[in-house]
Protein backbone atom coordinates (compact mmCIF):
# COMPACT_ATOMS: atom_id res chain seq x y z
CA MET A 1 28.52 26.47 -7.53
CA ALA A 2 30.60 28.93 -8.32
CA ALA A 3 32.67 30.97 -5.96
CA SER A 4 30.20 34.23 -5.66
CA ALA A 5 27.55 31.97 -4.99
CA ARG A 6 25.03 33.04 -2.04
CA ARG A 7 24.68 31.53 1.46
CA GLY A 8 21.99 32.13 4.15
CA THR A 9 19.29 33.91 2.01
CA PRO A 10 16.50 31.65 1.49
CA LEU A 11 15.70 31.47 -2.01
CA THR A 12 11.25 32.87 -2.67
CA ILE A 13 9.41 32.46 -4.83
CA GLU A 14 8.87 36.26 -4.92
CA GLU A 15 13.06 36.57 -6.00
CA ILE A 16 12.43 33.72 -8.52
CA SER A 17 9.48 35.67 -10.34
CA ALA A 18 10.93 39.39 -10.26
CA THR A 19 14.10 37.60 -12.03
CA ALA A 20 12.47 35.78 -14.21
CA LEU A 21 10.66 38.66 -15.22
CA ARG A 22 13.22 41.23 -15.82
CA MET A 23 15.19 38.57 -17.45
CA VAL A 24 12.20 38.36 -20.32
CA ASP A 25 11.50 41.72 -20.40
CA GLU A 26 15.55 42.18 -21.30
CA GLY A 27 15.60 39.21 -23.52
CA GLY A 28 12.15 37.56 -24.30
CA VAL A 29 11.16 34.26 -22.90
CA GLU A 30 13.47 32.57 -25.74
CA GLY A 31 16.50 33.83 -23.57
CA LEU A 32 14.65 32.17 -20.45
CA SER A 33 15.85 28.88 -19.00
CA MET A 34 16.28 27.84 -15.51
CA ARG A 35 20.19 27.62 -15.96
CA LYS A 36 20.17 31.43 -16.97
CA LEU A 37 18.20 31.96 -14.01
CA ALA A 38 19.22 30.13 -11.38
CA ALA A 39 23.07 31.59 -12.53
CA GLU A 40 21.56 35.45 -12.06
CA LEU A 41 19.93 34.06 -8.69
CA ARG A 42 23.62 32.72 -7.88
CA VAL A 43 22.02 29.30 -6.59
CA ASN A 44 22.31 25.58 -8.36
CA PRO A 45 20.10 25.37 -11.15
CA MET A 46 18.37 22.50 -8.91
CA SER A 47 17.68 24.69 -6.37
CA LEU A 48 14.87 26.10 -8.64
CA TYR A 49 13.10 22.73 -9.00
CA HIS A 50 12.00 23.11 -5.43
CA HIS A 51 10.03 26.36 -6.62
CA VAL A 52 8.86 25.63 -9.66
CA GLU A 53 8.77 22.37 -11.91
CA SER A 54 9.54 23.70 -15.27
CA LYS A 55 10.12 26.75 -17.59
CA GLU A 56 6.69 26.38 -18.53
CA ALA A 57 5.41 26.41 -14.65
CA LEU A 58 7.74 29.19 -14.45
CA ILE A 59 5.62 30.79 -17.62
CA ARG A 60 2.71 29.95 -14.97
CA LEU A 61 4.11 31.84 -12.34
CA LEU A 62 5.00 35.11 -14.28
CA CYS A 63 1.45 34.89 -15.66
CA ASP A 64 -0.11 34.43 -11.88
CA THR A 65 2.19 37.34 -10.88
CA ALA A 66 1.33 39.57 -13.51
CA ASP A 67 -2.42 38.86 -12.49
CA ALA A 68 -1.79 39.49 -8.64
CA ARG A 69 0.12 42.71 -9.09
CA MET A 70 -2.66 44.54 -11.91
CA ASP A 71 -4.59 47.10 -10.46
CA LEU A 72 -8.10 45.88 -10.61
CA PRO A 73 -10.60 47.60 -10.17
CA ALA A 74 -12.70 47.47 -6.68
CA ASP A 75 -16.42 46.26 -6.38
CA ASP A 76 -16.96 49.64 -4.93
CA GLY A 77 -20.59 50.37 -6.63
CA SER A 78 -18.97 52.21 -8.88
CA PRO A 79 -20.37 52.39 -12.83
CA TRP A 80 -19.38 49.43 -14.90
CA GLN A 81 -18.18 51.82 -17.15
CA ASP A 82 -15.69 53.24 -15.25
CA GLN A 83 -14.55 49.76 -13.86
CA LEU A 84 -14.24 48.31 -17.14
CA ARG A 85 -11.95 51.21 -18.34
CA GLN A 86 -10.10 50.88 -15.28
CA LEU A 87 -9.51 47.50 -16.17
CA ALA A 88 -9.01 47.77 -19.69
CA VAL A 89 -6.14 50.53 -19.13
CA ALA A 90 -4.70 48.35 -15.93
CA TYR A 91 -4.14 45.47 -18.67
CA TYR A 92 -2.71 47.97 -20.92
CA ARG A 93 -0.19 49.15 -18.77
CA ARG A 94 0.55 45.82 -17.87
CA VAL A 95 1.09 44.83 -21.02
CA ARG A 96 3.33 47.54 -22.40
CA ALA A 97 5.64 47.26 -19.39
CA HIS A 98 6.06 44.34 -20.25
CA PRO A 99 5.84 43.66 -23.90
CA ALA A 100 8.00 40.15 -24.29
CA MET A 101 5.97 38.44 -22.19
CA PHE A 102 2.63 39.47 -23.96
CA THR A 103 4.08 38.60 -27.02
CA TYR A 104 4.91 34.96 -25.90
CA LEU A 105 1.47 34.70 -24.27
CA HIS A 106 -0.23 35.84 -27.26
CA HIS A 107 1.45 32.95 -29.31
CA HIS A 108 0.79 30.29 -26.62
CA PRO A 109 -2.90 31.88 -24.96
CA GLU A 110 -3.27 28.06 -23.38
CA LEU A 111 -1.05 29.94 -20.84
CA VAL A 112 -3.49 32.67 -19.96
CA ALA A 113 -7.08 30.73 -20.57
CA ASP A 114 -7.60 29.95 -17.02
CA ARG A 115 -10.48 31.92 -16.04
CA LYS A 116 -9.86 31.73 -12.65
CA LEU A 117 -7.28 34.33 -12.63
CA ALA A 118 -8.45 37.71 -10.84
CA LEU A 119 -8.27 39.65 -14.20
CA TRP A 120 -10.97 37.77 -15.62
CA GLN A 121 -13.07 37.31 -12.54
CA ALA A 122 -13.03 41.24 -12.65
CA LEU A 123 -13.70 40.94 -16.62
CA TYR A 124 -17.11 38.62 -15.79
CA ARG A 125 -18.08 40.47 -12.35
CA ILE A 126 -18.04 43.97 -14.73
CA LEU A 127 -19.73 42.28 -17.76
CA ARG A 128 -22.11 41.21 -15.55
CA LEU A 129 -22.93 44.85 -13.96
CA ALA A 130 -22.79 45.21 -17.75
CA GLY A 131 -26.58 43.44 -18.02
CA VAL A 132 -24.65 40.60 -19.97
CA PRO A 133 -26.38 37.42 -19.59
CA GLU A 134 -24.32 34.31 -18.30
CA PRO A 135 -24.62 32.81 -20.61
CA GLU A 136 -22.62 35.23 -22.95
CA LEU A 137 -19.90 36.28 -20.75
CA ARG A 138 -17.20 34.03 -22.12
CA ARG A 139 -18.22 35.23 -25.95
CA THR A 140 -18.02 38.48 -24.98
CA SER A 141 -14.97 38.79 -22.81
CA ASP A 142 -12.93 37.13 -25.40
CA VAL A 143 -14.27 39.34 -27.78
CA LEU A 144 -13.22 41.96 -25.18
CA ASN A 145 -9.84 40.30 -24.84
CA ALA A 146 -9.25 39.82 -28.48
CA PHE A 147 -9.70 43.42 -29.22
CA VAL A 148 -7.42 44.92 -26.59
CA SER A 149 -4.65 42.90 -27.59
CA GLY A 150 -5.02 43.42 -31.17
CA PHE A 151 -4.75 47.11 -30.64
CA VAL A 152 -1.77 46.52 -28.37
CA ILE A 153 -0.13 44.19 -31.02
CA ALA A 154 -0.94 46.90 -34.04
CA GLU A 155 0.88 49.20 -31.23
CA ALA A 156 3.96 46.96 -30.98
CA GLN A 157 4.10 46.21 -34.62
CA GLY A 158 4.05 50.59 -35.46
CA LEU A 159 1.03 50.65 -37.18
CA LEU A 160 0.19 53.35 -34.78
CA PRO A 161 1.53 56.64 -34.12
CA ASP A 162 4.82 56.17 -32.31
CA ASP A 163 4.01 58.80 -29.85
CA PRO A 164 2.86 56.77 -26.40
CA GLU A 165 0.81 59.98 -25.35
CA GLU A 166 -0.43 59.70 -28.81
CA ALA A 167 -0.87 55.97 -28.24
CA GLU A 168 -2.79 56.45 -24.71
CA ARG A 169 -5.29 58.31 -26.45
CA GLY A 170 -5.82 55.49 -29.12
CA PHE A 171 -6.30 53.79 -26.35
CA ASP A 172 -8.59 55.59 -24.47
CA THR A 173 -10.66 56.07 -27.63
CA ALA A 174 -10.91 52.32 -27.89
CA ILE A 175 -12.06 52.02 -25.00
CA ARG A 176 -14.85 54.66 -25.10
CA VAL A 177 -15.86 52.99 -28.57
CA ILE A 178 -16.08 49.75 -26.82
CA ILE A 179 -18.38 50.97 -23.87
CA HIS A 180 -20.21 52.64 -25.34
CA GLY A 181 -21.04 49.64 -27.86
CA LEU A 182 -21.74 47.59 -25.05
CA ALA A 183 -23.83 50.16 -23.34
CA GLY A 184 -25.76 49.94 -26.93
CA PHE A 185 -25.95 46.32 -27.01
CA SER A 186 -29.44 44.54 -26.52
CA TRP A 187 -28.65 40.76 -25.89
């Protein structure tokens, strides 16, 4: 290892995840490699493999970390409309904070298809509160995810106003349309 190698401080999964996410934010997923991450952490690349087995496992770790850090609505008895709005805004803000990661995941949906993630579980819980029948949960959640993702993609591609405040107002309009549509839907 180089002379500037770290000494004495054990490498943690949190440190690996935070550093990898910062690197993705700066250079995209394509710019992330186990070797570059190890250099950034000042460790031997083999040290990383004690924590994550591959770059794909690292990307999954980043998804799990983002999911765990999302400010999900509490199951506190508040109206489902408020909870759905809070969930959508939390997701939107997370995507806007890490656009390179979102772009990559949009092209690799299998990485976030795990319905055990807290984000999906919160959405299913809210949809149940809204009266969505159990057999329709998957389809409805997929449609809502596509709707929100489409908005974010349109914003990223410059199809929506570049003004962040106007983009937030547009997103709020989209969420109101979703909520009113879901409220008026008869199953």
